[in-house]
């Protein structure tokens, strides 16, 4: 039997079949009202109203009583639904948006207006939506790329980014506003080591208004960001958060500072664990590895797999600034430094030996040990490929548009990290540590017991 011809008729599909097709694509439009109608018919209007009221009150109680779980699980679903059906992404408003920006086409035979179709809306955060769109025939990614300013203006958004999705689809990433409109001052340092939780250090704020907290121990760290993105703010916030433990010799920072001046003010509290030239950095990292191996031997002799943090078993924290220079741009010591860092990141977790890396260009050519650093933050970067390199495949599509952060001083410290529970990118901002705050940190640490030298 011969196949029927396709695309030869000059007539478009009838409205009633288009309606059925729409209902099949959006079963909630049938299921929701149908369920309410069936309940009213079977249980009566009073009982149905009671059930609906109970659900509403339950959601309100959840919203008020446990913001942490509500904001992670329920709020994104409710936001996406509202913005999909009551906002600019649904119905006539979406058609008008596409028409205003020149993204509609007319079928050359039927004369039917073809409109890119919204497949799914996700609102991972209050400030960012991701909209998956099916292109019309004859359309490509560049059609949307050419009108991003117009889309942003029409949507009344801060900015709109676009990237290729599945074949025939694009993903719009709509930043509705900037949740960080002020500089976050450096938080106060804890008074005692007992007040420090090494698995939850306050570094700044999240876009939801809560504290941005990250662990120091139990993992290794990677922070990526272009020049001026605020990488220094992240590490200084960590240092202030553990200041009492540095004072009490429970945490020992080791610093490689190839730029010569970012950490030089900390030298009085580093007790010889500071290096700024490639040769000295290689020697410092080798000392760090030797110290780690001695701790491993002590644990082996005691028959233990791990020990609590103490003066005998402190946290040794290796901070590598501008690691691209140390591992890639410096031919003489790059291989030695890379091998040593691979050893630390592979074996240091049990002995509380932590490596904390800061880099501008996060590709594996520049940072060969990238995959060994699981805990990651992406500040402003210069390429749309970098968010996925740092935060994992699909991070940018889910809203981590770190390459779209404004390249000026007002955005320093703003970036993205992946939420540990929902795996969604969250916009964060590190607290700003001024020179006076650094001087306060040094004075605070020097005011306590002296740090012990490393053997």
C-alpha positions as MATLAB code, in Angstrom:
seq = 'XXXXXXXXXXXXXXXXXXXXXXXXXXXXXXXXXXXXXXXXXXXXXXXXXXXXXXXXXXXXXXXXXXXXXXXXXXXXXXXXXXXXXXXXXXXXXXXXXXXXXXXXXXXXXXXXXXXXXXXXXXXXXXXXXXXXXXXXXXXXXXXXXXXXXXXXXXXXXXXXXXXXXXXXXXXXXXXXXXXXXXXXXXXXXXXXXXXXXXXXXXXXXXXXXXXXXXXXXXXXXXXXXXXXXXXXXXXXXXXXXXXXXXXXXXXXXXXXXXXXXXXXXXXXXXXXXXXXXXXXXXXXXXXXXXXXXXXXXXXXXXXXXXXXXXXXXXXXXXXXXXXXXXXXXXXXXXXXXXXXXXXXXXXXXXXXXXXXXXXXXXXXXXXXXXXXXXXXXXXXXXXXXXXXXXXXXXXXXXXXXXXXXXXXXXXXXXXXXXXXXXXXXXXXXXXXXXXXXXXXXXXXXXXXXXXXXXX';
ca = [
       0.000    0.000    0.000;
       1.425    3.355   -1.008;
       2.134    5.889    1.721;
      -0.132    8.871    1.947;
       1.469   12.131    0.826;
       2.573   14.464    3.611;
       2.445   18.249    3.612;
       0.570   18.563    0.328;
      -2.776   19.977    1.501;
      -3.457   23.690    1.601;
      -5.872   23.246    4.529;
      -4.784   23.388    8.156;
      -5.961   21.004   10.878;
      -9.429   21.825   12.205;
      -9.772   23.780   15.448;
     -11.546   20.917   17.236;
      -8.635   18.555   16.569;
      -6.147   21.214   17.614;
      -8.099   21.509   20.874;
      -7.945   17.760   21.438;
      -4.228   17.760   20.682;
      -3.696   20.574   23.212;
      -5.635   18.664   25.877;
      -3.553   15.548   25.253;
      -0.383   17.592   25.673;
      -1.719   19.186   28.876;
      -3.653   16.470   30.708;
      -3.759   18.554   33.874;
      -6.286   20.830   32.161;
      -8.657   17.837   32.067;
      -7.617   15.871   35.146;
      -7.771   18.791   37.615;
     -11.251   20.112   36.805;
     -12.441   16.536   36.173;
     -11.305   15.404   39.615;
     -13.035   18.349   41.297;
     -16.218   17.750   39.296;
     -16.222   14.017   40.066;
     -15.650   14.705   43.752;
     -18.507   17.204   43.824;
     -20.801   14.690   42.130;
     -19.863   11.795   44.425;
     -19.152   13.497   47.751;
     -21.085   16.713   47.412;
     -19.991   20.325   47.192;
     -19.436   20.664   50.942;
     -17.092   17.691   51.228;
     -15.210   18.690   48.077;
     -14.795   22.231   49.387;
     -13.491   20.813   52.648;
     -10.888   18.691   50.878;
      -9.732   21.603   48.724;
      -9.605   23.915   51.739;
      -7.625   21.319   53.666;
      -5.063   21.072   50.870;
      -4.744   24.862   50.723;
      -4.362   25.137   54.495;
      -1.828   22.296   54.507;
       0.238   24.042   51.845;
       0.021   27.329   53.781;
       1.130   25.578   56.971;
       4.069   23.991   55.114;
       4.984   27.400   53.661;
       4.963   29.056   57.066;
       6.222   26.194   59.193;
       9.142   24.753   57.217;
      10.528   27.264   54.691;
      13.632   25.171   53.960;
      11.771   22.204   52.461;
       8.950   24.286   50.946;
      11.359   26.553   49.066;
      13.307   23.551   47.730;
      10.449   21.257   46.679;
       7.103   23.056   46.460;
       8.001   26.628   45.530;
       9.713   25.770   42.195;
       6.667   23.753   41.068;
       4.171   26.461   42.037;
       6.318   29.212   40.490;
       6.671   27.289   37.240;
       2.926   26.639   37.061;
       2.065   30.281   37.708;
       4.576   31.621   35.213;
       3.577   29.030   32.618;
      -0.165   29.632   32.730;
      -0.615   33.072   34.316;
       2.553   34.679   32.983;
       4.154   35.393   29.649;
       4.740   31.797   28.588;
       1.190   30.703   27.943;
      -1.706   31.370   25.592;
      -2.137   34.627   23.740;
       0.629   36.356   25.730;
       3.220   33.911   24.386;
       1.885   34.259   20.839;
       2.109   38.048   21.129;
       5.636   37.812   22.513;
       6.809   35.656   19.611;
       5.072   37.915   17.090;
       6.498   41.107   18.610;
      10.029   39.714   18.388;
       9.630   38.376   14.844;
       9.817   34.699   15.819;
       6.627   33.514   14.128;
       6.399   32.134   10.602;
       3.588   31.714    8.086;
       3.067   28.308    6.499;
       3.796   28.738    2.807;
       0.784   26.649    1.712;
      -1.958   26.921    4.313;
      -1.222   30.469    5.424;
      -1.381   29.265    9.048;
       0.725   31.228   11.518;
       3.354   28.968   13.100;
       4.432   29.846   16.633;
       7.345   28.267   18.570;
       5.719   26.095   21.236;
       6.558   26.106   24.941;
       7.259   22.535   26.029;
       8.192   23.046   29.653;
       8.825   25.872   32.116;
      11.056   25.402   35.127;
      11.488   28.058   37.816;
      14.470   26.763   39.743;
      14.705   29.991   41.707;
      12.674   33.172   42.198;
      14.986   35.050   39.844;
      15.511   32.578   36.978;
      13.186   30.642   34.647;
      14.212   28.083   32.052;
      11.810   27.673   29.138;
      12.166   24.760   26.705;
      10.794   25.753   23.295;
      10.025   23.699   20.169;
      11.143   25.552   17.039;
       8.899   25.869   13.996;
      10.077   24.393   10.682;
      12.741   26.516    9.026;
      13.883   28.052   12.324;
      17.188   27.674   14.156;
      18.923   28.820   17.321;
      20.247   31.962   15.639;
      16.684   33.274   15.210;
      16.401   33.571   19.006;
      20.024   34.667   19.492;
      19.416   37.659   17.244;
      16.542   39.045   19.340;
      17.679   38.415   22.926;
      17.587   42.139   23.881;
      14.048   42.405   22.474;
      12.942   39.300   24.376;
      14.420   40.659   27.612;
      12.732   44.039   27.157;
       9.347   42.510   26.316;
       9.530   40.074   29.234;
      10.726   42.898   31.521;
      13.675   40.697   32.480;
      17.234   41.601   33.437;
      18.606   39.397   30.656;
      17.732   36.427   28.484;
      20.190   33.761   27.339;
      19.570   30.944   24.870;
      21.259   27.652   24.172;
      20.660   24.636   21.994;
      18.511   21.929   23.537;
      17.481   18.698   21.884;
      17.248   18.647   18.076;
      14.592   21.133   17.042;
      14.478   22.776   20.474;
      16.088   25.695   22.267;
      16.209   26.595   25.949;
      15.568   30.179   27.032;
      17.123   31.156   30.356;
      15.272   34.193   31.679;
      16.775   36.131   34.578;
      13.895   38.182   35.913;
      15.836   40.226   38.439;
      19.099   40.439   40.357;
      18.487   39.184   43.886;
      21.730   40.728   45.138;
      21.413   44.506   45.043;
      23.896   45.243   47.836;
      27.321   44.216   49.025;
      27.190   41.626   51.814;
      29.482   42.644   54.678;
      31.922   40.137   56.136;
      30.206   38.116   58.889;
      31.512   38.313   62.421;
      34.150   35.763   63.361;
      33.132   33.164   65.973;
      34.670   33.730   69.385;
      35.630   30.114   70.068;
      36.477   26.961   68.154;
      33.452   25.222   69.676;
      31.241   27.653   67.735;
      32.719   26.569   64.358;
      31.071   23.806   62.342;
      33.631   22.717   59.757;
      30.867   21.108   57.702;
      28.822   24.298   57.500;
      30.724   27.578   57.121;
      28.811   30.773   56.385;
      30.237   32.376   53.221;
      27.486   34.833   52.322;
      23.851   34.687   51.223;
      21.681   32.688   48.822;
      19.189   34.199   46.417;
      16.406   33.061   48.772;
      17.769   35.321   51.511;
      19.257   32.589   53.671;
      22.858   31.977   54.665;
      25.120   30.423   52.050;
      26.915   27.616   53.853;
      29.587   25.235   52.592;
      31.702   22.517   54.228;
      35.453   22.723   54.594;
      36.288   19.141   55.558;
      35.101   15.914   53.957;
      35.609   17.145   50.405;
      37.881   19.146   48.080;
      36.981   22.461   46.521;
      37.019   24.195   43.144;
      36.032   27.826   42.636;
      36.124   29.212   39.091;
      35.788   32.831   38.089;
      37.209   35.408   35.709;
      39.441   38.251   36.831;
      37.503   40.437   39.247;
      34.739   37.863   39.769;
      35.322   37.717   43.527;
      37.221   34.466   44.097;
      39.142   36.208   46.873;
      35.845   36.901   48.667;
      35.079   33.171   48.837;
      38.375   32.123   50.400;
      38.512   35.073   52.798;
      35.004   34.284   54.028;
      36.168   30.734   54.766;
      39.223   31.999   56.624;
      37.151   34.309   58.814;
      34.646   31.524   59.488;
      37.396   29.253   60.916;
      39.473   31.999   62.548;
      39.247   30.586   66.116;
      40.398   27.190   64.884;
      43.367   28.760   63.117;
      44.184   30.576   66.354;
      43.935   27.316   68.313;
      46.068   25.318   65.823;
      43.091   23.148   64.820;
      43.079   24.401   61.213;
      46.343   25.168   59.406;
      46.097   27.064   56.111;
      48.846   26.523   53.501;
      48.800   29.175   50.779;
      50.222   29.316   47.244;
      49.931   32.912   46.040;
      51.392   33.247   42.499;
      49.959   36.777   42.148;
      52.245   37.795   45.048;
      49.799   40.084   46.826;
      46.358   38.451   47.309;
      47.347   36.636   50.518;
      50.535   38.373   51.545;
      48.717   40.105   54.422;
      48.126   36.660   55.955;
      51.811   35.739   56.201;
      52.026   36.603   59.925;
      49.519   33.839   60.750;
      50.719   31.206   58.262;
      53.893   30.287   60.139;
      56.004   29.636   57.056;
      53.200   27.961   55.063;
      53.205   30.608   52.334;
      54.762   30.541   48.850;
      54.539   32.847   45.865;
      57.012   31.651   43.218;
      56.506   28.434   41.187;
      59.581   26.878   42.799;
      58.465   27.747   46.327;
      54.896   26.607   45.589;
      56.153   23.232   44.393;
      58.246   22.900   47.562;
      55.315   23.916   49.819;
      52.964   21.419   48.160;
      55.605   18.678   48.538;
      55.796   19.499   52.258;
      52.021   19.306   52.441;
      52.068   15.814   50.885;
      54.800   14.664   53.266;
      52.808   15.950   56.227;
      49.724   14.127   54.948;
      51.673   10.876   54.595;
      52.926   11.160   58.181;
      49.336   11.536   59.384;
      48.342    8.501   57.358;
      51.116    6.473   59.003;
      49.909    7.537   62.459;
      46.362    6.465   61.641;
      47.645    3.179   60.264;
      49.586    2.440   63.444;
      46.487    3.187   65.523;
      44.306    1.044   63.262;
      41.876    3.906   62.587;
      40.222    5.094   59.374;
      39.710    8.629   60.625;
      39.963   10.812   63.718;
      38.214   13.917   65.072;
      39.890   17.262   64.507;
      42.350   18.018   67.303;
      45.743   19.638   67.847;
      47.321   16.259   67.197;
      45.226   15.768   64.041;
      44.494   19.275   62.685;
      42.867   20.168   59.393;
      45.562   20.998   56.855;
      44.032   23.236   54.221;
      45.956   23.865   50.984;
      44.785   27.028   49.175;
      45.949   27.299   45.553;
      45.254   30.662   43.940;
      45.564   31.052   40.141;
      46.143   27.330   39.798;
      46.222   27.596   36.002;
      49.570   29.342   36.291;
      50.913   26.606   38.543;
      49.620   23.607   36.569;
      49.681   24.750   32.950;
      51.464   28.038   32.280;
      54.584   27.163   34.256;
      56.441   24.466   32.320;
      59.211   23.774   34.813;
      57.091   22.780   37.840;
      53.632   22.152   36.342;
      53.933   18.367   36.168;
      55.284   18.082   39.709;
      52.553   20.316   41.139;
      49.801   18.531   39.219;
      50.922   15.095   40.404;
      51.122   16.232   44.026;
      47.649   17.798   43.901;
      46.235   14.607   42.380;
      47.660   12.658   45.332;
      46.148   15.080   47.861;
      42.704   15.113   46.248;
      42.690   11.321   45.963;
      43.938   10.446   49.464;
      43.533   13.419   51.794;
      39.912   13.124   52.891;
      40.415   10.666   55.770;
      43.239   12.695   57.310;
      41.412   16.038   56.916;
      43.846   17.247   54.255;
      41.820   19.591   52.079;
      42.748   21.133   48.742;
      40.973   24.366   47.768;
      41.585   25.491   44.162;
      40.839   28.858   42.500;
      41.046   29.160   38.717;
      40.021   31.480   35.908;
      39.733   28.990   33.045;
      38.320   25.656   34.286;
      39.023   23.405   31.288;
      40.892   20.159   31.902;
      43.778   21.418   29.762;
      44.351   24.099   32.382;
      43.174   22.129   35.434;
      43.956   18.424   34.896;
      42.709   17.437   38.382;
      39.296   19.067   37.921;
      37.351   15.810   38.218;
      38.996   15.102   41.594;
      37.489   18.265   43.138;
      33.824   17.511   43.854;
      32.684   20.640   45.715;
      32.339   23.491   43.226;
      31.333   27.120   42.868;
      31.129   29.017   39.570;
      31.400   32.800   39.756;
      31.325   35.065   36.689;
      33.088   33.351   33.779;
      33.831   34.338   30.192;
      32.473   31.372   28.218;
      29.056   29.736   28.112;
      30.852   26.366   28.295;
      32.411   27.093   31.676;
      29.291   26.633   33.891;
      28.912   23.054   32.645;
      32.636   22.422   33.126;
      32.434   23.537   36.747;
      28.947   22.552   37.911;
      28.265   19.558   35.662;
      26.574   18.845   32.352;
      23.348   20.773   31.843;
      24.010   23.278   34.632;
      23.709   26.267   32.323;
      20.512   24.915   30.789;
      19.100   24.668   34.298;
      19.823   28.350   34.912;
      23.488   28.693   35.914;
      24.203   31.535   33.477;
      27.478   32.515   35.125;
      28.724   33.825   31.772;
      25.864   36.367   31.799;
      26.788   37.960   35.140;
      27.667   41.621   34.643;
      31.400   42.213   34.301;
      31.722   45.042   36.795;
      32.640   45.503   40.422;
      29.029   45.534   41.587;
      28.703   41.825   40.750;
      31.865   40.610   42.498;
      31.205   37.501   44.560;
      28.014   36.545   42.692;
      27.904   33.062   41.235;
      26.236   29.669   41.272;
      26.542   26.440   43.187;
      24.485   23.251   42.871;
      22.016   22.546   45.663;
      22.903   19.300   47.367;
      19.284   18.158   47.732;
      17.504   19.210   44.540;
      20.633   19.346   42.295;
      19.375   22.703   41.016;
      21.753   25.635   40.484;
      21.357   28.307   43.150;
      22.534   31.875   42.812;
      24.754   32.912   45.722;
      26.904   35.841   46.753;
      30.019   35.722   48.899;
      30.473   38.284   51.644;
      32.971   41.038   50.875;
      36.099   41.027   53.020;
      37.825   44.405   53.058;
      41.470   45.086   53.923;
      40.297   46.158   57.384;
      38.474   42.814   57.791;
      41.680   40.960   56.833;
      43.656   42.994   59.373;
      41.005   42.102   61.967;
      41.404   38.414   61.076;
      45.179   38.554   61.474;
      44.936   40.391   64.791;
      42.320   37.916   66.056;
      44.475   34.891   65.233;
      47.693   36.421   66.595;
      45.889   37.287   69.811;
      45.541   33.574   70.693;
      47.967   30.703   71.168;
      50.827   30.691   68.677;
      50.617   28.310   65.759;
      52.942   25.342   65.788;
      55.508   24.975   63.043;
      55.230   22.076   60.637;
      58.024   19.598   61.141;
];
